Short mmCIF file of C-alpha atoms and ligand atoms in Angstrom, two decimals:
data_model
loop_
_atom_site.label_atom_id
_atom_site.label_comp_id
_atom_site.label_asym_id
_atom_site.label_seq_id
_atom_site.Cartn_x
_atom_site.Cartn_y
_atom_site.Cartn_z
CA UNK A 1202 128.41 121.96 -88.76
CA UNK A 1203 131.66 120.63 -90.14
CA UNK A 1204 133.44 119.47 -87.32
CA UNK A 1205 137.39 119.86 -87.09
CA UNK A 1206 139.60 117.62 -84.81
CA UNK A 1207 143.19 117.95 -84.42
CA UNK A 1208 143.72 114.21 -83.08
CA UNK A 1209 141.00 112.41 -84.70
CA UNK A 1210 141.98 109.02 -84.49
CA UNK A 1211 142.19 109.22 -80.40
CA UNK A 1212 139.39 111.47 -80.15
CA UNK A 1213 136.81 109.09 -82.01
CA UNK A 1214 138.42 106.07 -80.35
CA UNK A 1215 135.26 103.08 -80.60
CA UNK A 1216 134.56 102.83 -76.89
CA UNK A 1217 136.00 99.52 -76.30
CA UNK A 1218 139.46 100.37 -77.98
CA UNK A 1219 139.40 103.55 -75.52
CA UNK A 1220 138.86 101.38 -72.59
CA UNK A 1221 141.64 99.02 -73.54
CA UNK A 1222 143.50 101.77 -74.31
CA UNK A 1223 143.04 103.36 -70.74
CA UNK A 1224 143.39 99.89 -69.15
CA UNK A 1225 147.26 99.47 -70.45
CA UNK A 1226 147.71 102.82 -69.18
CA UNK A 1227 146.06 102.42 -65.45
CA UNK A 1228 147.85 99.42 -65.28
CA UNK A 1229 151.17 101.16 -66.21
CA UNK A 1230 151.01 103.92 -64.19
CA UNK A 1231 149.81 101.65 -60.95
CA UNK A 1232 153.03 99.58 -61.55
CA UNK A 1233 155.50 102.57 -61.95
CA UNK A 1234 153.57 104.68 -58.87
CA UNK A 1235 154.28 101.10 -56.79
CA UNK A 1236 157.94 101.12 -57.99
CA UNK A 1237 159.12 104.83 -57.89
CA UNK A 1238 156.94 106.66 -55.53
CA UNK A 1239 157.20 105.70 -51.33
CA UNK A 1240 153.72 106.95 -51.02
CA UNK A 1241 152.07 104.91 -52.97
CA UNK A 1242 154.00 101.90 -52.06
CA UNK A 1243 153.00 102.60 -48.89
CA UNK A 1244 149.19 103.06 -49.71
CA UNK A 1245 149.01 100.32 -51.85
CA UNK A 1246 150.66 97.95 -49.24
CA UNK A 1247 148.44 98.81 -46.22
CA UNK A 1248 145.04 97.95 -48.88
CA UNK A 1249 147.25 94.80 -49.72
CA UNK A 1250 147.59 95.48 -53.83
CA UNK A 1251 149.79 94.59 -55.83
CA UNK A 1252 149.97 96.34 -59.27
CA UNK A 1253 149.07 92.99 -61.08
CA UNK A 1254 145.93 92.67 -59.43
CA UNK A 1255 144.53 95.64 -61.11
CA UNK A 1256 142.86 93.51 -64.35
CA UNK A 1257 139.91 95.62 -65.23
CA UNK A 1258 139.04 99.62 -65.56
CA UNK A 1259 136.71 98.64 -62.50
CA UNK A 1260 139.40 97.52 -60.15
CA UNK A 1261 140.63 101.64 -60.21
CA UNK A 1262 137.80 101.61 -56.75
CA UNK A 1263 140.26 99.76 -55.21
CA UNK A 1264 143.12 102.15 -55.47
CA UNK A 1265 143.54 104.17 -52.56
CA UNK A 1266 142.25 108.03 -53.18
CA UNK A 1267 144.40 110.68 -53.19
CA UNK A 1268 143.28 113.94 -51.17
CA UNK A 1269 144.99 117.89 -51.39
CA UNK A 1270 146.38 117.53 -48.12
CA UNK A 1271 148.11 114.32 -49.50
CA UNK A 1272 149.62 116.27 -52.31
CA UNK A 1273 150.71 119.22 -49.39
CA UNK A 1274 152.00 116.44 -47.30
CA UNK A 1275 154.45 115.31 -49.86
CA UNK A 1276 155.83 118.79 -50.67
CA UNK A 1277 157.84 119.71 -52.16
CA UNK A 1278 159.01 116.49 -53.96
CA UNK A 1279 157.74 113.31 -52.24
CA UNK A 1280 155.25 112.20 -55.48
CA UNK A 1281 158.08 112.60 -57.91
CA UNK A 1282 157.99 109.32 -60.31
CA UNK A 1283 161.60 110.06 -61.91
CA UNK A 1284 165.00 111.26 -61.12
CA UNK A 1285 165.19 114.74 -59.56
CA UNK A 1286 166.77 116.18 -62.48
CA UNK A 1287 164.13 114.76 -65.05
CA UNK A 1288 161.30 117.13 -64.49
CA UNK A 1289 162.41 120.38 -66.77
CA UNK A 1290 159.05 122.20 -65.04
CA UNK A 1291 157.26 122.92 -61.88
CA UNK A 1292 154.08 124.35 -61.07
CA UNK A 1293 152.50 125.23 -57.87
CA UNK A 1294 148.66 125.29 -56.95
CA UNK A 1295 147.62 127.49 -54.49
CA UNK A 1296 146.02 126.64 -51.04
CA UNK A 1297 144.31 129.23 -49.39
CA UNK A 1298 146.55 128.00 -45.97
CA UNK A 1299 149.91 127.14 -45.88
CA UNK A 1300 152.46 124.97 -48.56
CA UNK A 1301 151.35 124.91 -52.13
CA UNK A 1302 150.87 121.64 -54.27
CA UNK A 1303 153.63 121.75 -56.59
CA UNK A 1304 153.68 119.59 -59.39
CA UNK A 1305 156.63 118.42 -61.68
CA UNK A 1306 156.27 118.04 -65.38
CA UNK A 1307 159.01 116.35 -67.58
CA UNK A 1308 159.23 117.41 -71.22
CA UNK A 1309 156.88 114.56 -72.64
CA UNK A 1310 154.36 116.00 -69.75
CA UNK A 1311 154.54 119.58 -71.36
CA UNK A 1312 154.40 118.48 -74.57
CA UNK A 1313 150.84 116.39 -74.00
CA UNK A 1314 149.64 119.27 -71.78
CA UNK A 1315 149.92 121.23 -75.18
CA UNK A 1316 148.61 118.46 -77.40
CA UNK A 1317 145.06 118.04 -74.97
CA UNK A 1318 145.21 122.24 -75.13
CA UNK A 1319 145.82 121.93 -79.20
CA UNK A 1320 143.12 119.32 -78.94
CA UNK A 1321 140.45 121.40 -76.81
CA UNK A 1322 140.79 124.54 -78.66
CA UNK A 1323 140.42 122.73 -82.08
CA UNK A 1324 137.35 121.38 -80.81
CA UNK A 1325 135.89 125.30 -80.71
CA UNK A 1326 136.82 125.52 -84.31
CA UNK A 1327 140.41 127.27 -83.56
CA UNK A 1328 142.32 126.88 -86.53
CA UNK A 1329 145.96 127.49 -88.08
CA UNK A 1330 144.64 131.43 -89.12
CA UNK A 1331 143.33 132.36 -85.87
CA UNK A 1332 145.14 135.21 -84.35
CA UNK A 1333 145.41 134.23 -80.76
CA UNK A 1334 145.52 136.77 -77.54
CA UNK A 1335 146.64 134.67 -74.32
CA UNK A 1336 144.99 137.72 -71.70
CA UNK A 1337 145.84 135.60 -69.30
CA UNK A 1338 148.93 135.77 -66.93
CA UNK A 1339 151.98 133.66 -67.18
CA UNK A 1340 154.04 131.86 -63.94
CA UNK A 1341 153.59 129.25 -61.71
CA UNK A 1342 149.44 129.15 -62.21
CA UNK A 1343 149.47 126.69 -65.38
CA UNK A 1344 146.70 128.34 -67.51
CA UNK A 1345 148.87 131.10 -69.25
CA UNK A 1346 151.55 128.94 -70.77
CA UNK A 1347 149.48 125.81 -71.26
CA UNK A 1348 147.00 127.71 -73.28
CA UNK A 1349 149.84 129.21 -75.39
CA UNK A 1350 151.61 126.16 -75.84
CA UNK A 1351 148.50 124.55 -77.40
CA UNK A 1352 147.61 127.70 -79.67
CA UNK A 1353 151.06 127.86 -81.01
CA UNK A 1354 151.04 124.01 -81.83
CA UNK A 1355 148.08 124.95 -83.79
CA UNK A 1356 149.79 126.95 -85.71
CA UNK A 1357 148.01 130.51 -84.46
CA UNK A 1358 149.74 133.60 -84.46
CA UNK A 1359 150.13 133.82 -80.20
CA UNK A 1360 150.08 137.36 -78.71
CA UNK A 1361 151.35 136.67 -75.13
CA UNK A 1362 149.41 139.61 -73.77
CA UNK A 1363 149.24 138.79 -70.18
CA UNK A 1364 146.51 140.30 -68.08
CA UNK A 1365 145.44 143.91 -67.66
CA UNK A 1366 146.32 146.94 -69.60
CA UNK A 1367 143.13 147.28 -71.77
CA UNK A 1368 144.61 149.86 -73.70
CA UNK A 1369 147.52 148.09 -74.96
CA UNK A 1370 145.25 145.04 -75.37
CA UNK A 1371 142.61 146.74 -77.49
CA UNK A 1372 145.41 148.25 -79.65
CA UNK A 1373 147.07 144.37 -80.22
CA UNK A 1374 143.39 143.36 -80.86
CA UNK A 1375 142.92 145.98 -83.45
CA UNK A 1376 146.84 146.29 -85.17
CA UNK A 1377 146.68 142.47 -85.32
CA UNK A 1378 142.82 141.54 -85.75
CA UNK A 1379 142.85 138.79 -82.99
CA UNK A 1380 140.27 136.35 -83.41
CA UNK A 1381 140.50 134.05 -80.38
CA UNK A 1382 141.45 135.12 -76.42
CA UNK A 1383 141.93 133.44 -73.24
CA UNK A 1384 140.76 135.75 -70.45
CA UNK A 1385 139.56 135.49 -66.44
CA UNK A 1386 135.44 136.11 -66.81
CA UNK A 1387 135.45 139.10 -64.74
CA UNK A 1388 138.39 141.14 -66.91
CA UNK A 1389 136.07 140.19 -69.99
CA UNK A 1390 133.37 141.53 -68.28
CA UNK A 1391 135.24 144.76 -67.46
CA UNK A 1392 136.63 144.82 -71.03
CA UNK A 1393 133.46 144.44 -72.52
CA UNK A 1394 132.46 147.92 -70.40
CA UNK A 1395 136.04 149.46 -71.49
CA UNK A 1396 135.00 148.89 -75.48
CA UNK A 1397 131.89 150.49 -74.85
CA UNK A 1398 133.46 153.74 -73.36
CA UNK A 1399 136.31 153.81 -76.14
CA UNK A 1400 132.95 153.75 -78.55
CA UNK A 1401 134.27 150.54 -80.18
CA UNK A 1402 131.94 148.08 -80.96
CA UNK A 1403 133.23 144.52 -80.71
CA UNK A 1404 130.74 142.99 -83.29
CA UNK A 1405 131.31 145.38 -85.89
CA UNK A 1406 135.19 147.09 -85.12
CA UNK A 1407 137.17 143.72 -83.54
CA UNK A 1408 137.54 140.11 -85.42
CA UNK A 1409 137.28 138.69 -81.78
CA UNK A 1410 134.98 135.91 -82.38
CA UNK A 1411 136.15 133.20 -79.72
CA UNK A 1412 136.88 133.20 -75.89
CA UNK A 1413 138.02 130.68 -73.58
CA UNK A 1414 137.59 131.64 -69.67
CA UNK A 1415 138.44 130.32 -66.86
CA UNK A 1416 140.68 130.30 -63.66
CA UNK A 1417 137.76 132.12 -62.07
CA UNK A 1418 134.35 130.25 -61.07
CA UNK A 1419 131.15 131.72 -63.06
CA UNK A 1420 128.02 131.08 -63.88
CA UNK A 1421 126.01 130.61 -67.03
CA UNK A 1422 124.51 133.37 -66.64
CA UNK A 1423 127.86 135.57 -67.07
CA UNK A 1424 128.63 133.55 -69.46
CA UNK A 1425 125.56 134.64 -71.93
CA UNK A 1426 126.26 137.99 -70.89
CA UNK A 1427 129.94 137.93 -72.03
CA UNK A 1428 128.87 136.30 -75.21
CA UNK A 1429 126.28 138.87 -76.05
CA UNK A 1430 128.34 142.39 -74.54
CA UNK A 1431 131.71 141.21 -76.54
CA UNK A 1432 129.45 138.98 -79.74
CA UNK A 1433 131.39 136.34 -79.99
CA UNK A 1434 130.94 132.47 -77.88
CA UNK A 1435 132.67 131.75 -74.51
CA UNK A 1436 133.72 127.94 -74.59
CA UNK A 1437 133.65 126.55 -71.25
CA UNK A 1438 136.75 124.28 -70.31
CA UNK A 1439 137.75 122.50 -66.91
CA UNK A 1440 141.32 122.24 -65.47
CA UNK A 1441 143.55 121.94 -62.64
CA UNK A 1442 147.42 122.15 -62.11
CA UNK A 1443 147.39 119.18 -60.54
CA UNK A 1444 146.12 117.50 -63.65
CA UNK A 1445 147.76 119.71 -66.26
CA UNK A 1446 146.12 122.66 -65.87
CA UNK A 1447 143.94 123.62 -68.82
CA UNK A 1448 142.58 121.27 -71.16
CA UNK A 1449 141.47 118.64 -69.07
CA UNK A 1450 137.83 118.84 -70.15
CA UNK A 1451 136.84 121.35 -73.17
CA UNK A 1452 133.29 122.38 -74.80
CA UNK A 1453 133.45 121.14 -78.35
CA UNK A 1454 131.72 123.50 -80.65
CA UNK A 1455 128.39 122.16 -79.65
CA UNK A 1456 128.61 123.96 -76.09
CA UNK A 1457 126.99 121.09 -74.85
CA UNK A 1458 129.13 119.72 -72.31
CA UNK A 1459 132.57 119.27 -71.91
CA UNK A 1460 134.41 116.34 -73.22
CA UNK A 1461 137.08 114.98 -70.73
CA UNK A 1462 140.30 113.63 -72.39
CA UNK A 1463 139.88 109.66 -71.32
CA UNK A 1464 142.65 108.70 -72.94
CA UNK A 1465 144.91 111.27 -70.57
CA UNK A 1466 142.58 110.69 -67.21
CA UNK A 1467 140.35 108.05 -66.38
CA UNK A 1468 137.55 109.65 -64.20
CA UNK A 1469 135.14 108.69 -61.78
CA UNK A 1470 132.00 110.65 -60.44
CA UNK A 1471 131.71 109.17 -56.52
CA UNK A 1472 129.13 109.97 -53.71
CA UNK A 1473 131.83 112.70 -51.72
CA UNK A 1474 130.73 111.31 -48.10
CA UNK A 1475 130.81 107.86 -48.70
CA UNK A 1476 133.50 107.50 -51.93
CA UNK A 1477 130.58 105.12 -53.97
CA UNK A 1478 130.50 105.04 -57.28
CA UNK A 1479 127.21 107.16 -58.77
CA UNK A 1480 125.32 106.03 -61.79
CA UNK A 1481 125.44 108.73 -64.89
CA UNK A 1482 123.55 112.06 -64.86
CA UNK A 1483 123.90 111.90 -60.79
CA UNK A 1484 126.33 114.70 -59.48
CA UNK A 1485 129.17 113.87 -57.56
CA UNK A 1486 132.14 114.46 -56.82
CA UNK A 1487 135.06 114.37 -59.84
CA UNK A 1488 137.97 112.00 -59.38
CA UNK A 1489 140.79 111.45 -61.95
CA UNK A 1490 143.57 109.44 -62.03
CA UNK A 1491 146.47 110.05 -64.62
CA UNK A 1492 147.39 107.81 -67.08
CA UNK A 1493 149.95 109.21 -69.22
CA UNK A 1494 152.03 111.59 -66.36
CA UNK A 1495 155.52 110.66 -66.38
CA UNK A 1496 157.13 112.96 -63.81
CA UNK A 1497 154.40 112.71 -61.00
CA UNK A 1498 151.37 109.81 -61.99
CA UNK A 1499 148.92 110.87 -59.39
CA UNK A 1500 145.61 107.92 -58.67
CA UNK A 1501 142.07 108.87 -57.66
CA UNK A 1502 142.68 112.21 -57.62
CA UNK A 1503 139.69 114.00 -55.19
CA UNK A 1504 138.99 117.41 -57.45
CA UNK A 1505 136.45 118.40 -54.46
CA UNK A 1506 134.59 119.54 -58.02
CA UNK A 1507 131.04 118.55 -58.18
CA UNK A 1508 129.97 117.60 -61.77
CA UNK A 1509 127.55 114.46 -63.62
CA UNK A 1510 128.37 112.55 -66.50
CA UNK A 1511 126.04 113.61 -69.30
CA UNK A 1512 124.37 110.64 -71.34
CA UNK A 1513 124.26 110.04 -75.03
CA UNK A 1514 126.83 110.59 -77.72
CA UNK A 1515 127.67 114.25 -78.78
CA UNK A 1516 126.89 115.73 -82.82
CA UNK A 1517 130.66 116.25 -82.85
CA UNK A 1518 131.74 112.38 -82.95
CA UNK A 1519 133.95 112.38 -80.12
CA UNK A 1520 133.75 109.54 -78.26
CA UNK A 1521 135.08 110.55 -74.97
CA UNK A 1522 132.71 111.22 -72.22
CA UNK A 1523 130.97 115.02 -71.71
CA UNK A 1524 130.82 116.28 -67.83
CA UNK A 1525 128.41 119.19 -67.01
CA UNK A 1526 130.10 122.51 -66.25
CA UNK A 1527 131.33 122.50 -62.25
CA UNK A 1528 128.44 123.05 -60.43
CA UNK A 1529 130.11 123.15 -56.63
CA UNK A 1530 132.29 121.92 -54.20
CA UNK A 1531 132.05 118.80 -52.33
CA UNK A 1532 132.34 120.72 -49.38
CA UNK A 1533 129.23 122.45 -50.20
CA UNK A 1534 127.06 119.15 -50.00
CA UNK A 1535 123.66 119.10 -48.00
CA UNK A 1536 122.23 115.90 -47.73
CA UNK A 1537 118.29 116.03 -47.85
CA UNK A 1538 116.20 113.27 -46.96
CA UNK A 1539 119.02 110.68 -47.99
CA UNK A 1540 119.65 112.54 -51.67
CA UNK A 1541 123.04 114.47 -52.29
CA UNK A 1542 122.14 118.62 -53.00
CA UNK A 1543 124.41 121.21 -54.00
CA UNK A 1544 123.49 124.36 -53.79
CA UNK A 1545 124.78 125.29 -56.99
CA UNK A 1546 121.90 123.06 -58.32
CA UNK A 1547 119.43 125.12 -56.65
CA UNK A 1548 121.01 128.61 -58.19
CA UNK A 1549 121.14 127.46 -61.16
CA UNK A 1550 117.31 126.87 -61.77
CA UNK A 1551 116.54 129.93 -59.86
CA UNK A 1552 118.94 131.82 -62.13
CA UNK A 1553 117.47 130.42 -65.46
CA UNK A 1554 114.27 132.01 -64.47
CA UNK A 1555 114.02 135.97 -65.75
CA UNK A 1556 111.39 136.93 -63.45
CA UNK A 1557 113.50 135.65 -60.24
CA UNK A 1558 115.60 138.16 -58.32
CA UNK A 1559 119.40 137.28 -57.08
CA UNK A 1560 119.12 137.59 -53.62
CA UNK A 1561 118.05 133.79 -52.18
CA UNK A 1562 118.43 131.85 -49.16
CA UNK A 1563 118.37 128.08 -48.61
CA UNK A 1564 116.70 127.10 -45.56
CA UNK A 1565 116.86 123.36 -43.68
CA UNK A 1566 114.80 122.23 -40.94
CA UNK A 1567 113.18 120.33 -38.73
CA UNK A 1568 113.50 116.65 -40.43
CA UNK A 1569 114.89 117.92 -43.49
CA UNK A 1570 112.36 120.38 -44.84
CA UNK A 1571 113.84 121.97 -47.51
CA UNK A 1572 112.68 125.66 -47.61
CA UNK A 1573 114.07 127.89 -50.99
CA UNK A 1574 113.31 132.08 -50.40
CA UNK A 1575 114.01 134.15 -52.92
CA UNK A 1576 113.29 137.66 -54.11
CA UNK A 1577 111.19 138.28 -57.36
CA UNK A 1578 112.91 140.24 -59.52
CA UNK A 1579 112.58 143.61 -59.51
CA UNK A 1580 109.71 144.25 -62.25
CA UNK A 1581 108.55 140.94 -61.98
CA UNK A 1582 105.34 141.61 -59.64
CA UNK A 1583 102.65 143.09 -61.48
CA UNK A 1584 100.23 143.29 -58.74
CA UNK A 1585 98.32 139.87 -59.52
CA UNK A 1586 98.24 137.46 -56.89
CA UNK A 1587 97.76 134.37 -58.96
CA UNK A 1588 100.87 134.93 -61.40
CA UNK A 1589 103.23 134.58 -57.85
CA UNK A 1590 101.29 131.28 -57.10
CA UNK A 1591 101.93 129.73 -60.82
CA UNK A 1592 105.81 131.19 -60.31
CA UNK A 1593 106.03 129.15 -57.13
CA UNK A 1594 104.37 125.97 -58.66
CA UNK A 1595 106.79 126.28 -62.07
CA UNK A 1596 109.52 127.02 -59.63
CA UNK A 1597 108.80 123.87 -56.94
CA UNK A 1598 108.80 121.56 -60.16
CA UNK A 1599 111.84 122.47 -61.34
CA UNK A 1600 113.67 122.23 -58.31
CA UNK A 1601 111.97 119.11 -57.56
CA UNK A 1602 113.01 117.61 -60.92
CA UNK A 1603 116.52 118.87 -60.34
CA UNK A 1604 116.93 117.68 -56.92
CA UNK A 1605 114.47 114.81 -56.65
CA UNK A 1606 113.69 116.22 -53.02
CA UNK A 1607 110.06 118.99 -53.42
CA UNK A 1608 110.61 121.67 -51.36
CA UNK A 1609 108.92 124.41 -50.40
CA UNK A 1610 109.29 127.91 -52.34
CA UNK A 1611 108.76 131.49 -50.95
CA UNK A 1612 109.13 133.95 -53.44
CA UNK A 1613 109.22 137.30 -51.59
CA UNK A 1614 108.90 141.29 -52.95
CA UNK A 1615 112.85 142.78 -54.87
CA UNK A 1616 114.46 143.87 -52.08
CA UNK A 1617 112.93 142.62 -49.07
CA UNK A 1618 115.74 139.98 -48.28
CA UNK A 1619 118.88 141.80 -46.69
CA UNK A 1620 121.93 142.30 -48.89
CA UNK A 1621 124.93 140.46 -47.73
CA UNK A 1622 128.49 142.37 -47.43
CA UNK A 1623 130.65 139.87 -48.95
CA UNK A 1624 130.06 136.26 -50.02
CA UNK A 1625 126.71 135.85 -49.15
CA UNK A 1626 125.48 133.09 -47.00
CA UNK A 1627 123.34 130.88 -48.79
CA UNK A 1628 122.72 127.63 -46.78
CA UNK A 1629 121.07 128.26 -43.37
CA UNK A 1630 121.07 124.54 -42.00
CA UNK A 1631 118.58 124.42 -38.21
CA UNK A 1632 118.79 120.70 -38.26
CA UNK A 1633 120.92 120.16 -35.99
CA UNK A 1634 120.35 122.87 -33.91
ZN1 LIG B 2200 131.29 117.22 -78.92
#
């Protein structure tokens, strides 16, 4: 595979260099968050650090952590690092409760939220002649114009679409023979049903061969099933408006992980109850700390993303670090006999399995037994006894490989579990009842 980069120098960075290269930077942005921004002065003096006593990448630990309701307290402009009238942008992030985050970019922040984009999508194998359909809606959510800043740095013809209208999408698509599109996971999936009824089959009638998704949480699952209803491959990325937006992690056309930009964040994966540090391949919780923001340096970010550092080096050459795809929120965390579970963990080798249903239910009790129903699916049971029992066994190995905890599976008949209205509720935790 003939691998394209559009930063190469930075992105194959020797490991050392890239450390030195992110030590300068921590060091800088400790020093100007001390000097320009009250709350970290104030942080920094109550842990009794001075900027100059950060010497090494591992020192970061001792920076205090910055939490959501940190960002909310300081609203609407109590983490700006420069004069009010520097930033030329503002975003917001959304809480589901009262004040959004909002988050200031000045014009050098724009422009390397564009370059990481340009970066990320180059990585896929998006090139000057793709034909580029940005399905995904403008305003104060950064993915829209992040996206289409890095697509048009490329040098792609940019169709800013927006969302909805699949009529007037399909007819850009076709007039214009798009070749890339950013879109939310579910409108793809609803798109993908809309081609079908205008009798237009995306493999054969569309050049749409490449589509980035997000904003949305979804599964691997809906993934594949994008990538084989529309025939083209679904890159998964990871982002946040308080880091960005877009473009903060991106699948390189391997698919095999997502390489974080290192020399833009520095990141950590720490236990989410007690902030340590956790060894590669463990999940945790994600925290990142910016090293090139100018209008608003944030340190030790708390994503409340769960994730793990994948090991070895990628086919592609880049040398910056791969996380897993977000497999949960920190506030989803069960601790099992002394081991850190997600429940996400748990879905996701139930969902890789063809003859297992999508109705489940994780149950905890009495001194942490760890009790996983779920529903065959529903043409899995073909009347013999002993093909359930090797299920479970295949089943309680995987999990127990996954979680390092064995617990104890119950596979029960299609349809015998009731059907939630709503989210379902997954985690049913007697322990301390
Ligand atoms: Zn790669």
């Amino acid at each position: 595979m003939n691998t394209l980069f559009w930063d190469r120098e930075t992105e194959t960075l020797t490991r050392p260099r890239l450390e030195q290269l992110q030590l300068a930077r921590l060091q800088e942005t400790v020093r100007r968050a001390a000097l320009r921004v009250p709350f970290y002065q104030r942080a920094l003096a109550e842990i009794g650090l001075k900027p100059d006593e950060v010497r090494s990448l591992a020192d970061v630990q001792r920076l205090p952590l910055t939490t959501s309701d940190d960002l909310r307290s300081q609203y609407p402009a109590g983490l700006l690092a420069v004069p009010p009238d520097e930033p030329v942008r503002l975003h917001t992030s959304s809480g589901t409760t009262g004040k959004p985050k909002a988050i200031f970019f000045s014009k050098k922040d724009i422009d390397n939220a564009g370059e990481l984009m340009a970066r990320s999508l180059v990585a896929t194998g998006v090139t000057r002649q793709d034909v580029f359909q940005n399905m995904m809606s403008y305003g104060l959510f950064t993915g829209g114009l992040m996206m289409h800043y890095g697509a048009e740095k490329i040098g792609c013809l940019v169709i800013p679409s927006g969302p909805g209208n699949s009529e007037r999408q399909l007819m850009l698509m076709q007039d214009f023979g798009t070749t890339a599109a950013h879109i939310l996971p579910s409108y793809a999936l609803y798109f993908a049903g809309f081609l079908e009824q205008r009798g237009v089959d995306a493999r054969r009638d569309l050049a749409w061969r490449k589509a980035f998704v997000g904003a949305e949480p979804y599964t691997e699952e809906t993934r594949e099933k994008i990538q084989q209803a529309l025939g083209l491959k679904v890159f998964n990325s990871y982002g946040l408006t308080e880091m960005n937006g877009p473009g903060v992690a991106f699948e390189c056309s391997h698919q095999c992980g997502m390489h974080l930009w290192e020399d833009h964040f520095l990141l950590e994966i720490l236990d989410p109850k007690t902030g340590a540090p956790l060894p590669e391949g463990q999940c945790g919780e994600l925290v990142l700390t910016t090293l090139q923001r100018e209008a608003m340096p944030i340190l030790r970010y708390r994503t409340r993303d769960i994730t793990r550092l994948l090991p070895g080096p990628c086919p592609c050459g880049r040398t910056h670090r791969r996380v897993d795809r977000i497999t949960g929120r920190s506030d989803d965390m069960l601790i099992v006999r002394g081991v850190n579970i997600f429940p996400q963990q748990i879905e996701r080798v139930l969902m890789a399995h063809p003859q297992i249903g999508r109705n489940y239910v994780i149950v905890l009790e009495g001194l942490d037994d760890l009790t996983v129903q779920v529903e065959l699916a529903p043409a899995a049971f073909d009347g013999n006894v002993e093909h359930v029992a090797d299920l479970q066994h295949q089943l309680t190995e995987k999990l127990k490989a996954e979680l390092w905890v064995r617990p104890t599976v119950n596979l029960v008949p299609a349809g015998s579990m009731p059907v939630a209205e709503g989210k379902a509720r997954r985690v049913i935790d007697k322990r301390s009842l």
